[in-house]
Amino acid sequence: MRAILSSVSVLKRLSIVRRNSSQRTSFPLWSVLSYLLVPYALFSLIWKGIQYRPYFHRWHERFGFLTSRFGGKVVWVHAVSVGEVRSAAALIRGLMERYPEHSVLVTTMTPTGGEQVRQLFGGLVDHCYLPYDLPDVVARFLNRVQPSLAVIAETEFWPNLFAACNQRHIPLLLVNVRVSASSLTGYLRIPKTSREMFRRADLICTQTRTDAQRLRNLGVDESRLHVTGNLKFDVAVPDVLLQESIRLRSQWGEDRFIWIAGSTHANEESKILDAFVELKKRWSNLLLVLVPRDPERFSKVTRLVKRHGLRVERRSSHSGSLPRETEVLVGDTMGELQLFYAAADLAFVGASLVMRGGHNILEPGAVGVPVIFGPHMFN
């Protein structure tokens, strides 16, 4: 994180002389495709909203209509959802300390990401949704915010947004960047567009040397690349969380062996429950804490547990000591996953039994819990 903050300091001192005024300021084909995809995006919001109502809220922000115009100096950080917000939390705090005269705006793409911002920072930062990558929508957003600095976390690449920052001379820093082999293949299919998009960034901080090399293969200038490591290693575990985990463990049963399956996806829960049924034949005091990745799937997963003939409780509707007859606890609350990890004996991390590439195994590891995962960990 210190390396990234140092890069921010360098970037803030730049006069943006590297900006090339001859660069085109938009991506016409991408823009046309983006406009054509708007109905699909709205349908997706409706579908998700039916299953998780917060997706119905604040649609106007997704089209750049913010409720208020920001005043003064603004540092803008984008982190797509919960994991990215948690990874960027230390960096955001570092920016707040280093630039106290600036207010901080954090944008996300998901309601759960926004809730994570609220839990971590309260009213210390502002939050809104990142608008869709349409030229007029992006312009409306930037007119409202007028950021002094833009920081985009992880693998969030938006051609029109990057071009607009470039045109307005807003320093653009990409942090914690990861470029998978499959992503590189995709970029190489449209090499000119990809190269032009990355040229809009003033500095790119990658997780590994491999990521940096893949960007070089796309033609990204060496002077803009910095290998700064993975921000997930900078996520602190607060003492209060460890203390709370002791209390939670006593409620779940100190004499029970607790296995948590975190951030699971469709087609993983059935396999996990099948394994759990077999394990229960040997260890009768086993408790499974099952935490789906997406909140819109909480009810569906609860029904799935019941179809397996298992006695289930939901975290949101239960408080106090867990009944001994409970076999599966569905974690259907937000922001408690690491607390659950800390209270468990063994953690399985999802997106690894399906071709999603695996989620963050550092989170349970940081609280000293052994981690198991499936064969698909390419991300």
CSV table of C-alpha atoms in Angstrom, one decimal:
chain,number,residue,atom,x,y,z
A,1,MET,CA,0.0,0.0,0.0
A,2,ARG,CA,2.9,2.4,0.8
A,3,ALA,CA,4.1,1.9,-2.8
A,4,ILE,CA,0.8,2.8,-4.2
A,5,LEU,CA,0.5,5.9,-2.0
A,6,SER,CA,4.0,6.9,-3.2
A,7,SER,CA,2.8,6.5,-6.7
A,8,VAL,CA,-0.2,8.7,-5.9
A,9,SER,CA,2.1,11.4,-4.6
A,10,VAL,CA,4.1,11.2,-7.8
A,11,LEU,CA,1.0,11.4,-9.9
A,12,LYS,CA,-0.3,14.4,-7.9
A,13,ARG,CA,2.9,16.3,-8.7
A,14,LEU,CA,2.7,15.6,-12.4
A,15,SER,CA,1.5,18.4,-14.6
A,16,ILE,CA,0.0,15.7,-16.9
A,17,VAL,CA,2.4,16.6,-19.6
A,18,ARG,CA,2.2,13.0,-20.9
A,19,ARG,CA,-1.4,13.6,-22.0
A,20,ASN,CA,-1.5,13.5,-25.7
A,21,SER,CA,-4.1,16.0,-27.0
A,22,SER,CA,-4.2,14.1,-30.3
A,23,GLN,CA,-5.6,11.0,-28.7
A,24,ARG,CA,-9.2,10.4,-29.6
A,25,THR,CA,-11.5,11.1,-26.7
A,26,SER,CA,-14.1,8.4,-27.2
A,27,PHE,CA,-14.5,4.8,-28.4
A,28,PRO,CA,-17.3,4.9,-31.0
A,29,LEU,CA,-17.8,1.2,-31.5
A,30,TRP,CA,-17.7,0.5,-27.7
A,31,SER,CA,-20.2,3.4,-27.2
A,32,VAL,CA,-22.6,2.0,-29.7
A,33,LEU,CA,-22.4,-1.5,-28.1
A,34,SER,CA,-22.8,0.0,-24.7
A,35,TYR,CA,-26.0,1.9,-25.7
A,36,LEU,CA,-27.4,-1.3,-27.2
A,37,LEU,CA,-26.7,-3.2,-24.0
A,38,VAL,CA,-28.7,-0.7,-21.8
A,39,PRO,CA,-32.0,-2.7,-22.0
A,40,TYR,CA,-30.1,-5.8,-20.9
A,41,ALA,CA,-28.5,-3.8,-18.0
A,42,LEU,CA,-32.0,-2.6,-16.9
A,43,PHE,CA,-33.4,-6.1,-17.2
A,44,SER,CA,-30.5,-7.4,-15.1
A,45,LEU,CA,-31.2,-4.8,-12.4
A,46,ILE,CA,-34.9,-5.7,-12.3
A,47,TRP,CA,-34.1,-9.4,-12.1
A,48,LYS,CA,-31.7,-8.9,-9.3
A,49,GLY,CA,-34.0,-6.5,-7.6
A,50,ILE,CA,-36.8,-9.1,-7.5
A,51,GLN,CA,-34.4,-11.3,-5.5
A,52,TYR,CA,-32.6,-8.6,-3.6
A,53,ARG,CA,-34.6,-5.3,-3.3
A,54,PRO,CA,-31.7,-2.9,-2.9
A,55,TYR,CA,-31.0,-3.4,-6.6
A,56,PHE,CA,-34.2,-1.3,-7.2
A,57,HIS,CA,-32.8,1.7,-5.4
A,58,ARG,CA,-30.8,4.7,-6.8
A,59,TRP,CA,-31.1,3.9,-10.5
A,60,HIS,CA,-30.6,7.5,-11.3
A,61,GLU,CA,-26.9,7.3,-10.1
A,62,ARG,CA,-26.2,4.6,-12.7
A,63,PHE,CA,-27.0,7.2,-15.4
A,64,GLY,CA,-24.9,10.0,-13.7
A,65,PHE,CA,-27.7,11.8,-12.0
A,66,LEU,CA,-26.3,12.3,-8.5
A,67,THR,CA,-28.4,13.7,-5.8
A,68,SER,CA,-26.0,16.5,-5.0
A,69,ARG,CA,-23.1,18.4,-6.7
A,70,PHE,CA,-19.8,17.9,-4.9
A,71,GLY,CA,-17.9,20.9,-3.8
A,72,GLY,CA,-14.2,21.4,-3.2
A,73,LYS,CA,-11.5,18.9,-3.9
A,74,VAL,CA,-12.5,15.3,-4.3
A,75,VAL,CA,-10.5,12.1,-4.5
A,76,TRP,CA,-12.6,9.4,-6.2
A,77,VAL,CA,-12.0,5.7,-5.7
A,78,HIS,CA,-13.9,3.0,-7.5
A,79,ALA,CA,-14.2,-0.5,-6.1
A,80,VAL,CA,-16.8,-2.7,-7.8
A,81,SER,CA,-18.2,-4.8,-4.8
A,82,VAL,CA,-17.6,-6.1,-1.3
A,83,GLY,CA,-14.2,-7.8,-1.9
A,84,GLU,CA,-12.8,-4.9,-3.8
A,85,VAL,CA,-14.0,-2.4,-1.1
A,86,ARG,CA,-12.4,-4.4,1.6
A,87,SER,CA,-9.1,-4.7,-0.3
A,88,ALA,CA,-9.0,-1.0,-1.0
A,89,ALA,CA,-10.0,0.0,2.5
A,90,ALA,CA,-6.4,0.6,3.8
A,91,LEU,CA,-5.6,2.6,0.6
A,92,ILE,CA,-8.7,4.7,1.1
A,93,ARG,CA,-7.7,5.5,4.7
A,94,GLY,CA,-4.2,6.3,3.5
A,95,LEU,CA,-5.6,8.7,0.9
A,96,MET,CA,-7.8,10.3,3.6
A,97,GLU,CA,-4.7,10.9,5.8
A,98,ARG,CA,-2.4,12.1,3.1
A,99,TYR,CA,-5.0,14.5,1.5
A,100,PRO,CA,-7.1,15.8,4.4
A,101,GLU,CA,-8.2,18.8,2.4
A,102,HIS,CA,-10.0,16.4,0.0
A,103,SER,CA,-13.3,14.7,0.5
A,104,VAL,CA,-13.4,11.1,-0.7
A,105,LEU,CA,-16.1,9.5,-2.9
A,106,VAL,CA,-16.2,5.7,-3.2
A,107,THR,CA,-18.2,4.2,-6.1
A,108,THR,CA,-19.3,0.6,-6.4
A,109,MET,CA,-21.4,-1.4,-8.8
A,110,THR,CA,-23.4,-3.4,-6.3
A,111,PRO,CA,-25.6,-2.6,-3.3
A,112,THR,CA,-23.5,-5.0,-1.2
A,113,GLY,CA,-20.4,-3.0,-2.1
A,114,GLY,CA,-22.2,0.2,-1.0
A,115,GLU,CA,-23.2,-1.4,2.3
A,116,GLN,CA,-19.6,-2.4,2.9
A,117,VAL,CA,-18.5,1.2,2.3
A,118,ARG,CA,-21.0,2.3,4.9
A,119,GLN,CA,-19.9,-0.3,7.5
A,120,LEU,CA,-16.2,0.5,7.1
A,121,PHE,CA,-16.4,4.2,6.8
A,122,GLY,CA,-19.7,5.5,8.0
A,123,GLY,CA,-20.1,9.1,7.0
A,124,LEU,CA,-16.4,9.7,6.6
A,125,VAL,CA,-16.7,9.1,2.8
A,126,ASP,CA,-19.4,9.6,0.2
A,127,HIS,CA,-20.8,6.7,-1.8
A,128,CYS,CA,-22.7,6.4,-5.1
A,129,TYR,CA,-22.9,3.9,-7.9
A,130,LEU,CA,-20.6,4.1,-10.8
A,131,PRO,CA,-22.5,5.1,-13.9
A,132,TYR,CA,-22.7,3.1,-17.1
A,133,ASP,CA,-19.8,3.6,-19.5
A,134,LEU,CA,-21.8,5.8,-21.9
A,135,PRO,CA,-20.2,9.1,-23.1
A,136,ASP,CA,-23.1,11.4,-22.0
A,137,VAL,CA,-23.6,9.5,-18.7
A,138,VAL,CA,-19.9,9.6,-17.9
A,139,ALA,CA,-19.7,13.4,-18.7
A,140,ARG,CA,-22.7,14.0,-16.4
A,141,PHE,CA,-21.0,12.1,-13.6
A,142,LEU,CA,-17.7,13.9,-13.9
A,143,ASN,CA,-19.4,17.3,-14.2
A,144,ARG,CA,-21.0,16.6,-10.8
A,145,VAL,CA,-18.0,15.1,-9.0
A,146,GLN,CA,-15.1,17.0,-10.7
A,147,PRO,CA,-12.5,14.8,-9.0
A,148,SER,CA,-8.9,15.9,-8.5
A,149,LEU,CA,-7.8,12.3,-8.8
A,150,ALA,CA,-9.4,9.0,-10.0
A,151,VAL,CA,-8.3,5.7,-8.5
A,152,ILE,CA,-9.8,2.5,-10.1
A,153,ALA,CA,-9.2,-0.7,-8.1
A,154,GLU,CA,-8.5,-4.1,-9.6
A,155,THR,CA,-9.8,-5.3,-13.0
A,156,GLU,CA,-12.3,-2.5,-13.7
A,157,PHE,CA,-11.6,-1.1,-17.2
A,158,TRP,CA,-14.0,1.4,-18.7
A,159,PRO,CA,-12.9,2.9,-22.1
A,160,ASN,CA,-15.2,5.9,-22.2
A,161,LEU,CA,-14.6,6.7,-18.6
A,162,PHE,CA,-10.8,6.5,-19.0
A,163,ALA,CA,-11.0,8.7,-22.1
A,164,ALA,CA,-13.1,11.3,-20.3
A,165,CYS,CA,-10.6,11.5,-17.5
A,166,ASN,CA,-7.9,11.9,-20.1
A,167,GLN,CA,-9.7,14.7,-21.9
A,168,ARG,CA,-10.4,16.6,-18.6
A,169,HIS,CA,-6.8,16.1,-17.4
A,170,ILE,CA,-7.9,14.1,-14.3
A,171,PRO,CA,-5.0,12.0,-13.1
A,172,LEU,CA,-6.0,8.3,-13.5
A,173,LEU,CA,-4.4,5.6,-11.3
A,174,LEU,CA,-5.2,1.9,-11.7
A,175,VAL,CA,-4.4,-0.1,-8.6
A,176,ASN,CA,-4.2,-3.7,-7.6
A,177,VAL,CA,-4.5,-4.6,-11.3
A,178,ARG,CA,-4.7,-8.2,-12.3
A,179,VAL,CA,-4.7,-9.4,-15.9
A,180,SER,CA,-5.5,-13.1,-16.3
A,181,ALA,CA,-4.4,-15.1,-19.2
A,182,SER,CA,-8.0,-15.3,-20.5
A,183,SER,CA,-8.3,-11.5,-20.1
A,184,LEU,CA,-5.1,-11.0,-22.1
A,185,THR,CA,-6.5,-13.2,-24.9
A,186,GLY,CA,-9.6,-11.0,-25.0
A,187,TYR,CA,-7.6,-7.8,-25.1
A,188,LEU,CA,-5.4,-9.1,-27.9
A,189,ARG,CA,-8.5,-9.7,-30.0
A,190,ILE,CA,-9.0,-5.9,-30.0
A,191,PRO,CA,-5.4,-4.8,-29.6
A,192,LYS,CA,-5.9,-1.2,-30.8
A,193,THR,CA,-8.9,-0.5,-28.6
A,194,SER,CA,-7.2,-2.2,-25.6
A,195,ARG,CA,-3.9,-0.3,-26.1
A,196,GLU,CA,-5.7,3.0,-26.5
A,197,MET,CA,-7.7,2.4,-23.3
A,198,PHE,CA,-4.7,1.6,-21.2
A,199,ARG,CA,-2.9,4.7,-22.6
A,200,ARG,CA,-5.4,6.8,-20.8
A,201,ALA,CA,-4.1,5.7,-17.4
A,202,ASP,CA,-1.2,7.8,-16.0
A,203,LEU,CA,0.0,5.0,-13.7
A,204,ILE,CA,-0.9,1.3,-13.4
A,205,CYS,CA,0.0,-0.6,-10.3
A,206,THR,CA,-0.1,-4.3,-10.8
A,207,GLN,CA,-0.3,-7.2,-8.3
A,208,THR,CA,2.5,-9.2,-9.9
A,209,ARG,CA,5.3,-9.0,-12.4
A,210,THR,CA,3.3,-11.4,-14.6
A,211,ASP,CA,0.4,-8.9,-14.7
A,212,ALA,CA,2.8,-6.1,-15.7
A,213,GLN,CA,4.3,-8.3,-18.4
A,214,ARG,CA,0.9,-9.0,-19.9
A,215,LEU,CA,0.2,-5.3,-20.1
A,216,ARG,CA,3.6,-4.8,-21.8
A,217,ASN,CA,2.4,-7.3,-24.3
A,218,LEU,CA,-0.5,-5.0,-25.0
A,219,GLY,CA,1.9,-2.2,-25.6
A,220,VAL,CA,1.5,-0.3,-22.3
A,221,ASP,CA,4.5,2.0,-21.8
A,222,GLU,CA,7.0,0.7,-19.2
A,223,SER,CA,7.1,4.1,-17.4
A,224,ARG,CA,3.5,3.8,-16.4
A,225,LEU,CA,3.8,0.3,-14.9
A,226,HIS,CA,4.6,-0.4,-11.2
A,227,VAL,CA,4.5,-3.7,-9.5
A,228,THR,CA,3.1,-2.9,-6.0
A,229,GLY,CA,1.7,-6.3,-4.8
A,230,ASN,CA,-1.8,-7.3,-3.8
A,231,LEU,CA,-3.7,-4.9,-1.6
A,232,LYS,CA,-5.5,-7.9,0.0
A,233,PHE,CA,-2.3,-8.4,2.1
A,234,ASP,CA,-2.9,-5.0,3.7
A,235,VAL,CA,-6.4,-5.7,5.0
A,236,ALA,CA,-6.2,-5.4,8.8
A,237,VAL,CA,-8.1,-7.7,11.2
A,238,PRO,CA,-9.5,-5.5,14.0
A,239,ASP,CA,-9.2,-6.8,17.6
A,240,VAL,CA,-12.9,-6.3,18.1
A,241,LEU,CA,-13.6,-8.8,15.3
A,242,LEU,CA,-11.6,-11.5,17.1
A,243,GLN,CA,-13.3,-10.7,20.3
A,244,GLU,CA,-16.7,-10.9,18.7
A,245,SER,CA,-15.8,-14.2,17.1
A,246,ILE,CA,-15.3,-15.8,20.5
A,247,ARG,CA,-18.7,-14.7,21.6
A,248,LEU,CA,-20.2,-16.0,18.3
A,249,ARG,CA,-18.4,-19.3,18.7
A,250,SER,CA,-19.9,-19.8,22.1
A,251,GLN,CA,-23.4,-19.2,20.7
A,252,TRP,CA,-22.8,-21.8,17.9
A,253,GLY,CA,-21.4,-24.4,20.3
A,254,GLU,CA,-17.8,-24.5,21.5
A,255,ASP,CA,-17.9,-28.3,21.4
A,256,ARG,CA,-19.1,-28.5,17.8
A,257,PHE,CA,-16.8,-28.7,14.8
A,258,ILE,CA,-17.7,-25.8,12.6
A,259,TRP,CA,-17.1,-25.9,8.9
A,260,ILE,CA,-17.8,-22.7,6.9
A,261,ALA,CA,-18.3,-22.6,3.2
A,262,GLY,CA,-17.9,-18.9,2.2
A,263,SER,CA,-18.7,-17.0,-1.0
A,264,THR,CA,-20.3,-20.0,-2.7
A,265,HIS,CA,-21.9,-20.0,-6.2
A,266,ALA,CA,-24.6,-21.9,-7.9
A,267,ASN,CA,-23.7,-25.6,-8.5
A,268,GLU,CA,-21.3,-25.5,-5.5
A,269,GLU,CA,-23.8,-25.6,-2.7
A,270,SER,CA,-25.3,-29.0,-3.8
A,271,LYS,CA,-21.8,-30.5,-3.8
A,272,ILE,CA,-21.0,-29.0,-0.4
A,273,LEU,CA,-24.3,-30.3,1.1
A,274,ASP,CA,-23.7,-33.8,-0.4
A,275,ALA,CA,-20.3,-33.9,1.3
A,276,PHE,CA,-21.8,-32.5,4.5
A,277,VAL,CA,-24.4,-35.3,4.6
A,278,GLU,CA,-21.6,-37.9,4.3
A,279,LEU,CA,-19.4,-36.2,6.9
A,280,LYS,CA,-22.4,-36.1,9.4
A,281,LYS,CA,-22.4,-39.9,9.4
A,282,ARG,CA,-19.0,-39.9,11.0
A,283,TRP,CA,-19.1,-36.6,13.0
A,284,SER,CA,-22.6,-36.0,14.4
A,285,ASN,CA,-21.7,-32.6,16.0
A,286,LEU,CA,-20.7,-31.0,12.7
A,287,LEU,CA,-22.2,-27.6,11.9
A,288,LEU,CA,-22.0,-26.1,8.4
A,289,VAL,CA,-22.2,-22.4,8.0
A,290,LEU,CA,-23.1,-21.8,4.4
A,291,VAL,CA,-22.6,-18.2,3.0
A,292,PRO,CA,-23.6,-17.7,-0.7
A,293,ARG,CA,-21.7,-15.1,-2.6
A,294,ASP,CA,-24.8,-13.2,-3.9
A,295,PRO,CA,-27.5,-12.0,-1.6
A,296,GLU,CA,-30.2,-12.6,-4.2
A,297,ARG,CA,-29.6,-16.3,-3.7
A,298,PHE,CA,-30.0,-16.5,0.1
A,299,SER,CA,-33.6,-17.8,-0.1
A,300,LYS,CA,-32.9,-20.2,-2.9
A,301,VAL,CA,-29.9,-21.8,-1.0
A,302,THR,CA,-32.1,-22.1,2.2
A,303,ARG,CA,-34.6,-24.1,0.2
A,304,LEU,CA,-31.8,-26.2,-1.2
A,305,VAL,CA,-30.7,-27.1,2.3
A,306,LYS,CA,-34.2,-28.1,3.2
A,307,ARG,CA,-34.4,-30.3,0.1
A,308,HIS,CA,-31.3,-32.1,1.4
A,309,GLY,CA,-33.3,-33.0,4.5
A,310,LEU,CA,-31.2,-30.9,6.8
A,311,ARG,CA,-32.3,-28.6,9.7
A,312,VAL,CA,-31.5,-25.1,8.8
A,313,GLU,CA,-31.5,-21.6,10.4
A,314,ARG,CA,-30.9,-18.2,8.8
A,315,ARG,CA,-28.5,-15.8,10.4
A,316,SER,CA,-30.8,-12.8,9.8
A,317,SER,CA,-33.7,-14.4,11.7
A,318,HIS,CA,-31.8,-16.0,14.6
A,319,SER,CA,-30.1,-14.5,17.6
A,320,GLY,CA,-28.5,-16.0,20.7
A,321,SER,CA,-27.5,-19.6,21.1
A,322,LEU,CA,-28.0,-21.8,18.1
A,323,PRO,CA,-30.2,-24.8,18.8
A,324,ARG,CA,-28.3,-28.1,18.9
A,325,GLU,CA,-30.5,-29.7,16.3
A,326,THR,CA,-29.5,-27.0,13.7
A,327,GLU,CA,-27.2,-28.6,11.1
A,328,VAL,CA,-26.8,-25.8,8.7
A,329,LEU,CA,-26.7,-22.0,9.3
A,330,VAL,CA,-27.2,-19.9,6.2
A,331,GLY,CA,-25.2,-16.7,6.5
A,332,ASP,CA,-27.6,-14.2,4.9
A,333,THR,CA,-26.3,-11.0,6.4
A,334,MET,CA,-23.8,-8.6,4.9
A,335,GLY,CA,-20.3,-7.7,6.1
A,336,GLU,CA,-20.0,-10.7,8.5
A,337,LEU,CA,-18.1,-13.2,6.5
A,338,GLN,CA,-14.7,-12.7,8.1
A,339,LEU,CA,-16.4,-12.8,11.5
A,340,PHE,CA,-17.8,-16.2,10.5
A,341,TYR,CA,-14.4,-17.4,9.3
A,342,ALA,CA,-12.9,-16.4,12.7
A,343,ALA,CA,-15.5,-18.4,14.6
A,344,ALA,CA,-15.0,-21.6,12.5
A,345,ASP,CA,-12.6,-24.5,12.6
A,346,LEU,CA,-12.2,-25.0,8.9
A,347,ALA,CA,-13.0,-22.8,5.8
A,348,PHE,CA,-13.9,-23.7,2.3
A,349,VAL,CA,-13.7,-20.8,-0.1
A,350,GLY,CA,-16.1,-20.8,-3.0
A,351,ALA,CA,-15.9,-20.1,-6.8
A,352,SER,CA,-13.3,-22.9,-6.8
A,353,LEU,CA,-15.7,-25.9,-7.6
A,354,VAL,CA,-16.9,-24.1,-10.6
A,355,MET,CA,-15.1,-22.3,-13.4
A,356,ARG,CA,-15.0,-19.0,-11.7
A,357,GLY,CA,-11.4,-19.1,-10.5
A,358,GLY,CA,-11.7,-18.9,-6.7
A,359,HIS,CA,-12.3,-16.1,-4.2
A,360,ASN,CA,-10.1,-14.6,-1.6
A,361,ILE,CA,-8.4,-17.3,0.6
A,362,LEU,CA,-6.4,-14.7,2.5
A,363,GLU,CA,-9.5,-13.6,4.4
A,364,PRO,CA,-9.9,-16.9,6.4
A,365,GLY,CA,-6.1,-17.3,6.5
A,366,ALA,CA,-5.8,-13.9,8.2
A,367,VAL,CA,-7.7,-15.1,11.2
A,368,GLY,CA,-5.8,-18.4,11.5
A,369,VAL,CA,-8.3,-20.7,10.0
A,370,PRO,CA,-7.2,-23.6,7.7
A,371,VAL,CA,-8.4,-23.2,4.2
A,372,ILE,CA,-9.6,-25.8,1.6
A,373,PHE,CA,-10.7,-25.1,-1.9
A,374,GLY,CA,-11.6,-26.8,-5.2
A,375,PRO,CA,-9.6,-27.3,-8.4
A,376,HIS,CA,-10.4,-24.0,-10.0
A,377,MET,CA,-8.1,-21.3,-8.5
A,378,PHE,CA,-6.9,-19.6,-11.7
A,379,ASN,CA,-8.1,-16.2,-10.5
